Coordinates of C-alpha atoms and ligand atoms in Angstrom, one line a residue:
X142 CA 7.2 -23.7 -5.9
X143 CA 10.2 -25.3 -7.8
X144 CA 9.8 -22.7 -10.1
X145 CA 11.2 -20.4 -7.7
X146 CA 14.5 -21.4 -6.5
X147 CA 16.1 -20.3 -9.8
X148 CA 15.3 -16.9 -8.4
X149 CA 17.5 -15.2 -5.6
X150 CA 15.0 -15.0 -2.5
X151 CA 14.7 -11.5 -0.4
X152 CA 13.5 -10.0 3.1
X153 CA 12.1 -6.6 3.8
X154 CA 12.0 -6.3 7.5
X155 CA 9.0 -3.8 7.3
X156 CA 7.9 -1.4 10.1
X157 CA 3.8 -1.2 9.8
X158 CA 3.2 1.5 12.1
X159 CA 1.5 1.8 15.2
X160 CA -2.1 0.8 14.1
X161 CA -3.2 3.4 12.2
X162 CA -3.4 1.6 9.1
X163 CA -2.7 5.0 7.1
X164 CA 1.1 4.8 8.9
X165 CA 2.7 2.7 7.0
X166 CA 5.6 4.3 5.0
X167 CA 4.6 4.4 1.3
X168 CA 7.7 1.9 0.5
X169 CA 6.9 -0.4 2.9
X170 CA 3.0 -0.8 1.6
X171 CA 4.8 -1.2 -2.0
X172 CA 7.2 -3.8 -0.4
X173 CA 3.6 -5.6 0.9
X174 CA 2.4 -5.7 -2.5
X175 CA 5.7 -7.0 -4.1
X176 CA 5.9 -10.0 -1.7
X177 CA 5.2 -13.4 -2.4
X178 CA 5.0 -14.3 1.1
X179 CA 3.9 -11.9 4.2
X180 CA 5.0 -12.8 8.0
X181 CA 3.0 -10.9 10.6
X182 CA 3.2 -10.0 14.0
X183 CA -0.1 -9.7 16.1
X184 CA 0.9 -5.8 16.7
X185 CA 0.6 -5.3 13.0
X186 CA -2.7 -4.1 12.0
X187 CA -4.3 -6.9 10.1
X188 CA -6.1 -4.1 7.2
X189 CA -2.4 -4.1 5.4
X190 CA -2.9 -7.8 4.6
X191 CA -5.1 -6.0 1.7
X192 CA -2.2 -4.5 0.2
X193 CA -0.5 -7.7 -0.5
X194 CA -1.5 -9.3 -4.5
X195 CA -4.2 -11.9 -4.5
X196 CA -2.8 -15.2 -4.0
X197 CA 0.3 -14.6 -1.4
X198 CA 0.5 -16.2 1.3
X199 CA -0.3 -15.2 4.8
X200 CA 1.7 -16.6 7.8
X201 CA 0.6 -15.2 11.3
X202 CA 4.0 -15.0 13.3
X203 CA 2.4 -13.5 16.2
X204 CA 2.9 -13.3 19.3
X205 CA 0.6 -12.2 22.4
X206 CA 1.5 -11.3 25.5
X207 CA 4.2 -13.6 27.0
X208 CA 3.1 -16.3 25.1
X209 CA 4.6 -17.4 22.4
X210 CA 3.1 -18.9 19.3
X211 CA 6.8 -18.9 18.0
X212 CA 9.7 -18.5 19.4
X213 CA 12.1 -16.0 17.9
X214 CA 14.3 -18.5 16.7
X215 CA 11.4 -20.5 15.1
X216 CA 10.9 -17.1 13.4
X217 CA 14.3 -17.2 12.2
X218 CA 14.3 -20.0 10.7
X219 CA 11.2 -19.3 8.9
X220 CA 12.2 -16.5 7.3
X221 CA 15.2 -18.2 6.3
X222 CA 13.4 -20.8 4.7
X223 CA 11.2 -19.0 3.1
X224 CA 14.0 -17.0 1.0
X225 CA 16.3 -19.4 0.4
X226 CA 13.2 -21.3 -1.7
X227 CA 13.3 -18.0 -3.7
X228 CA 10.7 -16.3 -2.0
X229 CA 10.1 -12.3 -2.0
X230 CA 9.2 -12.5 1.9
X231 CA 7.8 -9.2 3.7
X232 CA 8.3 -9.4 7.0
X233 CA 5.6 -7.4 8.8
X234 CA 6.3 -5.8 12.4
X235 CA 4.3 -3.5 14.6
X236 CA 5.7 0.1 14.7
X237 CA 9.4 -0.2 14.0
X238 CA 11.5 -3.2 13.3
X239 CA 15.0 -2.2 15.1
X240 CA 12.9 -0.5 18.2
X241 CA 11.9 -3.3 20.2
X242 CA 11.1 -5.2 17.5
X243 CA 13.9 -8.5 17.6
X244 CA 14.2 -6.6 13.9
X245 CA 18.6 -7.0 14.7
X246 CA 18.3 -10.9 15.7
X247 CA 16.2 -11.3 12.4
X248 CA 19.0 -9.6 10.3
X249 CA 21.7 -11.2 11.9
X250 CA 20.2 -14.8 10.9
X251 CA 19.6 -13.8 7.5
X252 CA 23.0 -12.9 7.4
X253 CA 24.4 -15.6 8.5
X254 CA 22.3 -17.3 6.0
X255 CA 23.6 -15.5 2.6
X256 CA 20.0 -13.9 2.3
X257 CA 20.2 -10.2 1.3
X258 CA 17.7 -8.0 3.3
X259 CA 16.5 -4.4 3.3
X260 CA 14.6 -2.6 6.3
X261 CA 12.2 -0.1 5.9
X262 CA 11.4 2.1 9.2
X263 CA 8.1 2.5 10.3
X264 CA 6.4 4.7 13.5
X265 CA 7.0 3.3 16.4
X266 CA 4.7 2.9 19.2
X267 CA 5.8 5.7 21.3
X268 CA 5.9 8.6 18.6
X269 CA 2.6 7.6 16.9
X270 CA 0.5 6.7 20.3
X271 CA 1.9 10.2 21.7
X272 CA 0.8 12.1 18.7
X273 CA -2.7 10.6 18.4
X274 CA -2.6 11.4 22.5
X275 CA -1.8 14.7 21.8
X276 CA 1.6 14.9 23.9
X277 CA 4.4 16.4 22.3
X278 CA 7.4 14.3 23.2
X279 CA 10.0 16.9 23.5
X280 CA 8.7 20.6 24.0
X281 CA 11.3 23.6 24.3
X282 CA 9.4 25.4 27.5
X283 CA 9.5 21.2 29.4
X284 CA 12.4 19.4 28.3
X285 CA 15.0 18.5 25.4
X286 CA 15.6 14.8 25.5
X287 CA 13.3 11.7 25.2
X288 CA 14.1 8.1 26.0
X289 CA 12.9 4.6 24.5
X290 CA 12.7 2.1 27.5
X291 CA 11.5 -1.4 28.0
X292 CA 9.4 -2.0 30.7
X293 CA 9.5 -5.8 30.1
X294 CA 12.8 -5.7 32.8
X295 CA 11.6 -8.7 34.9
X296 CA 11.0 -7.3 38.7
X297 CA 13.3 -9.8 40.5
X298 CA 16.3 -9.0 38.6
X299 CA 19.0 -8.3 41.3
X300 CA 21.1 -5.7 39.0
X301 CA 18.6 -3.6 36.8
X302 CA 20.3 -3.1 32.8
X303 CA 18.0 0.3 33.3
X304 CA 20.3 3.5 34.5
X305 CA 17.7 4.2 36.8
X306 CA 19.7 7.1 38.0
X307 CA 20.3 8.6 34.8
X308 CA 16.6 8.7 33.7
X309 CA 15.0 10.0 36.6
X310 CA 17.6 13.1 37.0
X311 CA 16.7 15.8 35.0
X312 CA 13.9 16.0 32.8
X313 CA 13.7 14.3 29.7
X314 CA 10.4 12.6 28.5
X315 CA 10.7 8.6 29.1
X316 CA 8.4 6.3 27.2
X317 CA 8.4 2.9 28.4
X318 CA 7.1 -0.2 25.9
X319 CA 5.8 -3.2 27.5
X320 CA 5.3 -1.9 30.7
X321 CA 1.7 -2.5 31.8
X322 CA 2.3 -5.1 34.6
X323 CA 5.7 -3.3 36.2
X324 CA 4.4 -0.3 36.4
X325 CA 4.3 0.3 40.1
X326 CA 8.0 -0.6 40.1
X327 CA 8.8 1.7 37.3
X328 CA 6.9 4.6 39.0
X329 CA 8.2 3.6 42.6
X330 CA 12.4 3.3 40.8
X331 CA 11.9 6.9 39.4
X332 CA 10.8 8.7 42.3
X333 CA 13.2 6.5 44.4
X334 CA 15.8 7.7 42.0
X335 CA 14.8 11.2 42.3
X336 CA 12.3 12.0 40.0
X337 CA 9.3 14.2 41.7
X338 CA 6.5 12.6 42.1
X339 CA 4.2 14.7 40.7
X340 CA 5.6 14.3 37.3
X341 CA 2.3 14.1 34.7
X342 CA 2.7 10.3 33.1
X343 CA 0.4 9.2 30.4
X344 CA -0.5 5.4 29.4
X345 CA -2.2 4.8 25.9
X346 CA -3.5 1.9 25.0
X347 CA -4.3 0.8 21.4
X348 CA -2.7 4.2 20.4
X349 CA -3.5 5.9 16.7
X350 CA -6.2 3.0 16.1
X351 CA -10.1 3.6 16.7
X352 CA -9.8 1.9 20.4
X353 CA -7.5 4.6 21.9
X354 CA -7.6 4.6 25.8
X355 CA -5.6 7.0 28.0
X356 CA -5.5 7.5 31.3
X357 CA -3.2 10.0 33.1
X358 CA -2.0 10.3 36.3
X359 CA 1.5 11.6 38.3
X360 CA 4.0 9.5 39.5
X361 CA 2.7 9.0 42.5
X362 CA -1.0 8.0 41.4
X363 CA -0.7 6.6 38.1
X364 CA -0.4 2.6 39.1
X365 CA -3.3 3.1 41.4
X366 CA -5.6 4.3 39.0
X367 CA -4.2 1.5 36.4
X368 CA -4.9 -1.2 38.4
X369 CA -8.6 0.4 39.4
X370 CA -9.7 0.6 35.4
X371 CA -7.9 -2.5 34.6
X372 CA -6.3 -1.2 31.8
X373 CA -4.0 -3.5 29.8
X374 CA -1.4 -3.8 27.6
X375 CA -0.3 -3.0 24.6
X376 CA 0.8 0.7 25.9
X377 CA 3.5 3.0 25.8
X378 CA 3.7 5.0 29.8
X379 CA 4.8 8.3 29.1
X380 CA 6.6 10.3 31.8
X381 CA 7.3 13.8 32.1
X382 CA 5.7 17.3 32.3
X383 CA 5.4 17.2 28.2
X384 CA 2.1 14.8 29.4
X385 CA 0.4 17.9 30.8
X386 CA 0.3 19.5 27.1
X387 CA -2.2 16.8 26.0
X388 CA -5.1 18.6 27.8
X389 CA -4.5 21.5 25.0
X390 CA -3.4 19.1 22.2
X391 CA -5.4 16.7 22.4
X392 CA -7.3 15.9 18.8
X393 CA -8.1 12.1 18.0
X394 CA -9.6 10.6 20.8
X395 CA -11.9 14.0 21.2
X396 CA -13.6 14.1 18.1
X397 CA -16.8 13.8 17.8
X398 CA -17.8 10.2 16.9
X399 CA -14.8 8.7 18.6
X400 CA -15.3 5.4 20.5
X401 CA -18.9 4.9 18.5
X402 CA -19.2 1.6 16.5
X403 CA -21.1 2.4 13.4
X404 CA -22.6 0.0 10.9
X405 CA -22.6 1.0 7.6
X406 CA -24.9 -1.6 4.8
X407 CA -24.2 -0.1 1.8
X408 CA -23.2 -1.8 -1.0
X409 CA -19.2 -3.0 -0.4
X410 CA -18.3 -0.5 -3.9
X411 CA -20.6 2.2 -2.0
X412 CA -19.4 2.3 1.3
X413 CA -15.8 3.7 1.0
X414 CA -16.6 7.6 1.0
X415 CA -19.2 7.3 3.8
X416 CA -17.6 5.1 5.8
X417 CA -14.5 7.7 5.9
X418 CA -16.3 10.4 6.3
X419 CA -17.6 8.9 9.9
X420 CA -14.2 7.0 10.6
X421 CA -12.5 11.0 9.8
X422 CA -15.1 11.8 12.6
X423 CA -13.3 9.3 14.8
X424 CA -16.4 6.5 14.7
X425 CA -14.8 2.7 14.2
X426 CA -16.6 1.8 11.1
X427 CA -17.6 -1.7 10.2
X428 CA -19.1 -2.3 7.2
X429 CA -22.0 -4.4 6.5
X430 CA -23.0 -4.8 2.8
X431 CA -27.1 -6.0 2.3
X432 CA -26.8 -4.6 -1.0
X433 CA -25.2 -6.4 -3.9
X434 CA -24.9 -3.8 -7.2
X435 CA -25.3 -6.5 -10.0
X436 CA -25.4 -6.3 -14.0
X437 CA -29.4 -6.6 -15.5
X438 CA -30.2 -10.0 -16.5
X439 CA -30.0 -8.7 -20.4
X440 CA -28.8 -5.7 -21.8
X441 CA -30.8 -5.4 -24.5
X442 CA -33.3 -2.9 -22.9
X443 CA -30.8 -0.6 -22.4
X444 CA -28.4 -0.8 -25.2
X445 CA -31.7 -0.4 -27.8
X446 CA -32.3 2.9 -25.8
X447 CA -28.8 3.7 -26.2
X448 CA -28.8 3.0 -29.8
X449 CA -31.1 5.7 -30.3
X450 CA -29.8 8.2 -27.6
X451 CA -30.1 11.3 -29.8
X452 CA -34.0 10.9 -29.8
X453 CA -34.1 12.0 -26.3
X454 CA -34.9 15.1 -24.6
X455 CA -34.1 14.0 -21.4
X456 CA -31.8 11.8 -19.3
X457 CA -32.9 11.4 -15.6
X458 CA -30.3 9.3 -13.4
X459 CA -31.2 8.6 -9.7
X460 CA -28.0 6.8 -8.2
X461 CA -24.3 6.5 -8.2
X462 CA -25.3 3.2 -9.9
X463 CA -27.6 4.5 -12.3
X464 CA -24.4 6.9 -13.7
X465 CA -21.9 4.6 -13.5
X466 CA -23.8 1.4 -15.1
X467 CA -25.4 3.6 -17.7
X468 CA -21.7 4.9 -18.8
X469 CA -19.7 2.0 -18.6
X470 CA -23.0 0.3 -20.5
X471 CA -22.0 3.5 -23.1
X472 CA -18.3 2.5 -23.3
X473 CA -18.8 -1.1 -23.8
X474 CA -21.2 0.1 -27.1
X475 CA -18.2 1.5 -28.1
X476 CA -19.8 5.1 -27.5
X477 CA -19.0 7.9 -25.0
X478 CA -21.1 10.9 -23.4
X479 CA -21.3 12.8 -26.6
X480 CA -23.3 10.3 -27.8
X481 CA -26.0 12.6 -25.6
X482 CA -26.1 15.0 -28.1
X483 CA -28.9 17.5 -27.2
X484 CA -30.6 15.3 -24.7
X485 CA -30.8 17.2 -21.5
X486 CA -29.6 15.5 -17.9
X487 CA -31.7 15.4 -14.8
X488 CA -29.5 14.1 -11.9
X489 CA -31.4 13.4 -8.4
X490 CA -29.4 15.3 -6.6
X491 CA -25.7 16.6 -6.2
X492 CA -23.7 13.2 -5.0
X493 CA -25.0 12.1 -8.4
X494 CA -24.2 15.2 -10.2
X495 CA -20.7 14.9 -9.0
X496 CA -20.3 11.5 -10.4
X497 CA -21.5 12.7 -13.4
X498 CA -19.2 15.6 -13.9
X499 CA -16.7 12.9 -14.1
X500 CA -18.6 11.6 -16.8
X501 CA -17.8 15.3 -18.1
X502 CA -21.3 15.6 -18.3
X503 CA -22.8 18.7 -16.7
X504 CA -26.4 18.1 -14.9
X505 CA -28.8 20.7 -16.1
X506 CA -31.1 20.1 -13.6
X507 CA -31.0 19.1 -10.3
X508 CA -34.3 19.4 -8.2
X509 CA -34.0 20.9 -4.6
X510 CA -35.4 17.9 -2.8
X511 CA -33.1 14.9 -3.6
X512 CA -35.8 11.9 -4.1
X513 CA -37.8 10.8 -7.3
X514 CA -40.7 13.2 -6.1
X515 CA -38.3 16.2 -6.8
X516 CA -37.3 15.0 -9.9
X517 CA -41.0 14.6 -11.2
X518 CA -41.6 18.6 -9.7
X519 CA -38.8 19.8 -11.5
X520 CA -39.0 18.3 -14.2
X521 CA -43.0 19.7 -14.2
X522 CA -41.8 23.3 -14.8
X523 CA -39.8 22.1 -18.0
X524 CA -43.1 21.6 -19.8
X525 CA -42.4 18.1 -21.0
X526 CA -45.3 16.9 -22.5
X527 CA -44.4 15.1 -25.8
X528 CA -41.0 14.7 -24.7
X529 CA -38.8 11.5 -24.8
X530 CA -37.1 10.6 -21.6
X531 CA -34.7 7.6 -20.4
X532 CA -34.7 6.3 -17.1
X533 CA -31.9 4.0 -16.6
X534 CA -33.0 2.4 -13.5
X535 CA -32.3 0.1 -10.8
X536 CA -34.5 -3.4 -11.0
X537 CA -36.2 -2.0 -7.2
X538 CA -36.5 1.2 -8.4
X539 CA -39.8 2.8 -7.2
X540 CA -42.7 3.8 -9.9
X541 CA -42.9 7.3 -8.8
X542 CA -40.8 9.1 -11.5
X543 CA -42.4 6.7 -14.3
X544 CA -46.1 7.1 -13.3
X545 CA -45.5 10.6 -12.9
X546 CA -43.5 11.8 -16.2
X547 CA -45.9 9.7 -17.4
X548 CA -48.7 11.8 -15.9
X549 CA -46.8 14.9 -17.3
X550 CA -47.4 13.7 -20.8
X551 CA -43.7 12.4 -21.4
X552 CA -42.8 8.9 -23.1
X553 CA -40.6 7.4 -20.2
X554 CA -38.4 4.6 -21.3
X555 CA -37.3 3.0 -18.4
X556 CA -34.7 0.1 -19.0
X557 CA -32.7 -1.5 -15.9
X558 CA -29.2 -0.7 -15.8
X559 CA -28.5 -2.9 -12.6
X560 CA -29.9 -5.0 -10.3
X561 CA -29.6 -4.9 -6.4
X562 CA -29.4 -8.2 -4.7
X563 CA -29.3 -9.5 -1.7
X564 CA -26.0 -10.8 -0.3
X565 CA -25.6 -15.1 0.6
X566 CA -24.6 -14.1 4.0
X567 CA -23.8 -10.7 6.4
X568 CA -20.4 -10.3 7.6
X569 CA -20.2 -12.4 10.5
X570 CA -18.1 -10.0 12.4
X571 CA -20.7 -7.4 12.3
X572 CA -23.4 -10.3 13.2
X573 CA -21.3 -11.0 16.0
X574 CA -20.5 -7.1 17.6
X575 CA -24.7 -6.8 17.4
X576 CA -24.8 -10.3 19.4
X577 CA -22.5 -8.6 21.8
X578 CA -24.4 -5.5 22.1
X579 CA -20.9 -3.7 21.0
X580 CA -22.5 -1.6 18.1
X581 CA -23.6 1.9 18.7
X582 CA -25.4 2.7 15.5
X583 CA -26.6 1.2 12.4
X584 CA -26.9 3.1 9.0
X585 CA -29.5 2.5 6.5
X586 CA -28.8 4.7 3.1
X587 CA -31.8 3.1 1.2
X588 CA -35.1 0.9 1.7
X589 CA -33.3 -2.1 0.2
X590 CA -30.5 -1.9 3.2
X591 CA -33.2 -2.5 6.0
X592 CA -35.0 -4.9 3.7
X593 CA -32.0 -7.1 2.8
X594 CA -30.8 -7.0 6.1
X595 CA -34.2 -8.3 7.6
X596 CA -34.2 -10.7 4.9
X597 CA -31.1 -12.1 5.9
X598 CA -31.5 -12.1 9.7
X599 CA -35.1 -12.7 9.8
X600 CA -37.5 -10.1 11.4
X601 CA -37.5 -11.2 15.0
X602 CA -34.0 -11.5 15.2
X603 CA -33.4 -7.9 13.5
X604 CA -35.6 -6.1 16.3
X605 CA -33.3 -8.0 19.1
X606 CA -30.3 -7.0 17.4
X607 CA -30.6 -3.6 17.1
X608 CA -32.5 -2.9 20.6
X609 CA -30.5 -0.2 21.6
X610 CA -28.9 1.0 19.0
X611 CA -29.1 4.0 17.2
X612 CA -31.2 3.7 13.6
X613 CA -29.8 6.3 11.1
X614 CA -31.9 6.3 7.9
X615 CA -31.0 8.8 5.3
X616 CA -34.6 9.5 4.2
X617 CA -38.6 9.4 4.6
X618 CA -38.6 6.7 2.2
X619 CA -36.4 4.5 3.9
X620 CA -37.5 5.7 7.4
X621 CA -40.9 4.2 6.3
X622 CA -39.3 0.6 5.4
X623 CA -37.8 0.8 8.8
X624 CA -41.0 1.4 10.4
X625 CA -43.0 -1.0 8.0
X626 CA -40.4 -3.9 9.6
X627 CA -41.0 -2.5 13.5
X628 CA -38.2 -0.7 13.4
X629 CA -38.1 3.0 15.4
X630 CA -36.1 5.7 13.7
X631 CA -33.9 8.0 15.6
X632 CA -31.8 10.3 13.0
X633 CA -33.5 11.5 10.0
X634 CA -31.9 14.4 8.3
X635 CA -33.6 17.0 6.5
X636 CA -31.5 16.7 3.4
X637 CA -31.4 13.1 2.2
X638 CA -27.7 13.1 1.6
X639 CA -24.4 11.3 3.3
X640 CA -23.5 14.5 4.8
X641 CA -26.7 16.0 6.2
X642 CA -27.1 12.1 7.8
X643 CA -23.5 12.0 9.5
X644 CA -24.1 15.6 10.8
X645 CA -27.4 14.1 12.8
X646 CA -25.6 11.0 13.7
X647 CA -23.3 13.8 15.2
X648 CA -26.2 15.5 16.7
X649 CA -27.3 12.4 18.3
X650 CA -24.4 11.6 19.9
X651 CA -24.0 15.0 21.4
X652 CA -27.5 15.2 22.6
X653 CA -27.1 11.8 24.4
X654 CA -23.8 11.8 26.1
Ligands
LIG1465 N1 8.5 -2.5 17.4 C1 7.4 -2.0 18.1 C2 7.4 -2.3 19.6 C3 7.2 -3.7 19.9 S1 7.3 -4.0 21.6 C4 7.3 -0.5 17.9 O1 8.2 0.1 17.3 O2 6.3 0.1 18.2 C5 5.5 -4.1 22.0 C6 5.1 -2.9 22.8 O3 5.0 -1.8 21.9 C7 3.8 -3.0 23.5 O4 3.9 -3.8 24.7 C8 3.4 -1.6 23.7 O5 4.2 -1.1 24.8 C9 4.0 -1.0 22.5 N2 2.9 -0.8 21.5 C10 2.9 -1.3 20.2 N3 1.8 -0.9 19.6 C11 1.2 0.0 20.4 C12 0.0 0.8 20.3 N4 -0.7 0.8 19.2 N5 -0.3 1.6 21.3 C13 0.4 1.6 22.4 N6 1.5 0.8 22.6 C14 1.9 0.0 21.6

């Protein structure tokens, strides 16, 4: 790095948010990505790592529970280091740096060190876990003030820091960090000190990220019922009547997927607007890939159709894939979607009209049931004998829409645009959750998914897996590789697309719990 000491080294002291990954301030994501160095605490959630650039380096400063991988001054020193060798250092901290966060000790030593510094804010613990809780923290009809305590106060001190008096009078809202294991002695000093002890309080656990847990209580009952669930830190304790609004408010942890692991095995470049559409439905979605999307082995299929575009009638395309490897094939011929001329567009169905659109190509037909078979009936009433058609296709595609233009009296030229392989390996924390019986449901969006994925885990060992949990497949087709491999198939939606399958999944769900 000697490179980098001509350069004046920096620290952003960056607040990441509760968990959530989506709460991170937009300056402080921008911060990630300008770092050449990112320091992380265990309470940060690990998904912003992705916004850093390729190459940075990662240094886990964590630290869990009481013990200490570091000790703060260790952390110090660090950081220190780090920037005086001319290093753009983001220094990642759960919620908010200067609320609990040691953020002050970490400025003062880079102070003392010459080392300029900037702090950007993030949501701390106790206003993102009470809004994904649902609790209000001030309210005008239950009170007007809201404290930030530690709970971390070790029992045996003889003269509490904590104006115990002061916070129990009256009724402001009091969130307490870190205080899990002293809870019975911060229930028992509030109601000594006056507070009633009926008073709602909440705990949330893992607050604004997929494992939320509450559990509520009053003053009086709340360490009680704690100690019976077992329920651990990290978690903010909430205290006062605001806590009773979160039986109206309530809107994360109530939705309708929430707490359900879901697998999702479509391709990595596929995945993203499925697996937020069941994440938006509160599911924790871990994604899968079986399905690589790969270039053809040789163009030149494909690029002689393209060379004479204008000769066709029609264009048929059956897949996101199919659209976006036949267009980018386009571009890279130096061409664009006018090339098209006349030639008339049959997409499969309207995921892959959409895609198209932003092609700003316009599907003239789109047959009502979404598979080849409803391509080759619509296509029937268009009287296409004698016509020319291209089928840009995926190497696994099925014959059905060949044989049957074919059949029709077309000329079907039907070049692969991009092959579907088989991953080297699964992701081996998915492999693992399955092993641990932690997943809840597995989706399969295509025939390849559940063929790959038996490929790669072997037949016997797929059946054990996924005893137990609920097989999504999106189709017939694919319900019948399922079935071919000895799998049972328990949501099949009517309409073979993303969101007819995530409304069953839904249905599932509801009809089982
Ligand atoms: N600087 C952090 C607080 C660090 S102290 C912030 O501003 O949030 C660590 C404590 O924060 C934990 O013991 C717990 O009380 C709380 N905490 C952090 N993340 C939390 C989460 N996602 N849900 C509930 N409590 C959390």
């Amino acid at each position: 790095m000697a490179e980098k000491s001509t350069q004046q080294g920096l620290v952003y002291l960056i607040g990441a948010g509760p968990g959530d990954p989506d709460l991170i301030t937009v300056k402080g994501r921008d911060c990630i990505a300008r770092a050449d160095i990112v320091i992380y605490d265990y309470l940060a959630n690990d998904a912003l790592l992705t916004h850093a650039r390729p190459g940075t380096q990662l240094i886990y400063a964590g630290k869990v529970g009481g013990q200490h991988n570091r000790e703060q001054w260790q952390i110090n020193e660090l950081l220190v280091e780090k920037a005086l060798a001319g290093n753009v250092v983001a220094r990642l901290k759960g919620g908010d740096p200067f609320v609990f966060g040691r953020g002050g000790e970490e400025c003062e030593a880079l102070l003392a060190a010459g080392i300029p510094f900037e702090i950007v804010p993030g949501v701390t613990a106790g206003i993102g876990a009470a809004a994904y809780a649902g609790i209000p923290l001030t309210h005008r009809e239950f009170t007007t003030s809201v404290a930030f305590v530690t709970g971390h106060e070790s029992p045996g001190k003889d003269v509490s820091e904590i104006d115990w008096q002061g916070l129990s009078l009256g009724s402001g809202t009091i969130v307490f960090y870190m205080g899990v294991k002293n809870l019975p002695l911060i229930a028992a000093n509030l109601i000594a000190h006056g507070r009633s002890a009926d008073t709602p309080v909440a705990l949330v656990r893992w607050g604004t990220r997929p494992e939320q847990e509450v559990i509520t209580g009053t003053l009086a009952t709340i360490a009680e019922a704690v100690r019976l669930r077992g329920f651990k830190a990290p978690a903010i304790t909430i205290v006062g009547d605001v806590v009773s609004l979160r039986d109206k408010l309530r809107w994360f942890d109530n939705r309708p997927l929430f707490g359900k692991r879901v697998v999702v095995t479509r391709a990595a470049d596929q995945a993203g607007a499925f697996s937020r559409k069941l994440a938006d439905l509160g599911a924790q979605v871990l994604e899968c890939p079986t399905i690589e999307i790969v270039p053809p082995e040789q163009w030149s299929q494909l690029d002689e159709a393209i060379a004479g575009l204008s000769d066709f009638d029609w264009l048929v395309l059956t897949s996101a894939n199919a659209v976006q490897y036949f267009f980018a094939r386009l571009q890279a011929l130096g061409k664009d979607s006018r090339a098209l001329g006349a030639c008339r567009v049959c997409a499969v169905g309207p995921k892959t009209a959409a895609l198209l659109r932003t092609q700003g190509v316009k599907a003239d037909l789109i047959p009502t049931d979404y598979k080849g078979e409803g391509v080759v009936t619509t296509l029937r009433s268009q009287e296409i004998r004698g016509t020319r058609v291209l089928f840009p296709k995926g190497d696994r595609a099925r014959e059905v829409i060949e044989k049957g233009l074919k059949a029709l009296g077309a000329e079907v030229i039907a070049p692969v645009a991009y092959r579907n392989i088989t991953p080297a390996s699964l992701s081996a924390e998915v492999v693992q959750a399955l092993e641990e019986r932690r997943i809840h449901c597995i989706t399969f969006t295509s025939s390849s998914t559940v063929q790959n994925l038996a490929a790669l885990l072997g037949e016997n060992r797929l059946l054990r897996l996924l005893e137990g949990v609920l097989v999504a497949s999106i189709g017939p087709i694919t319900s019948r590789s399922c079935r071919d491999l000895g799998l049972a198939v328990h949501v099949e939606p009517r309409e073979y697309t993303l969101d007819a399958l995530t409304d069953e999944i839904v249905s599932a769900f509801a009809a089982h719990d």
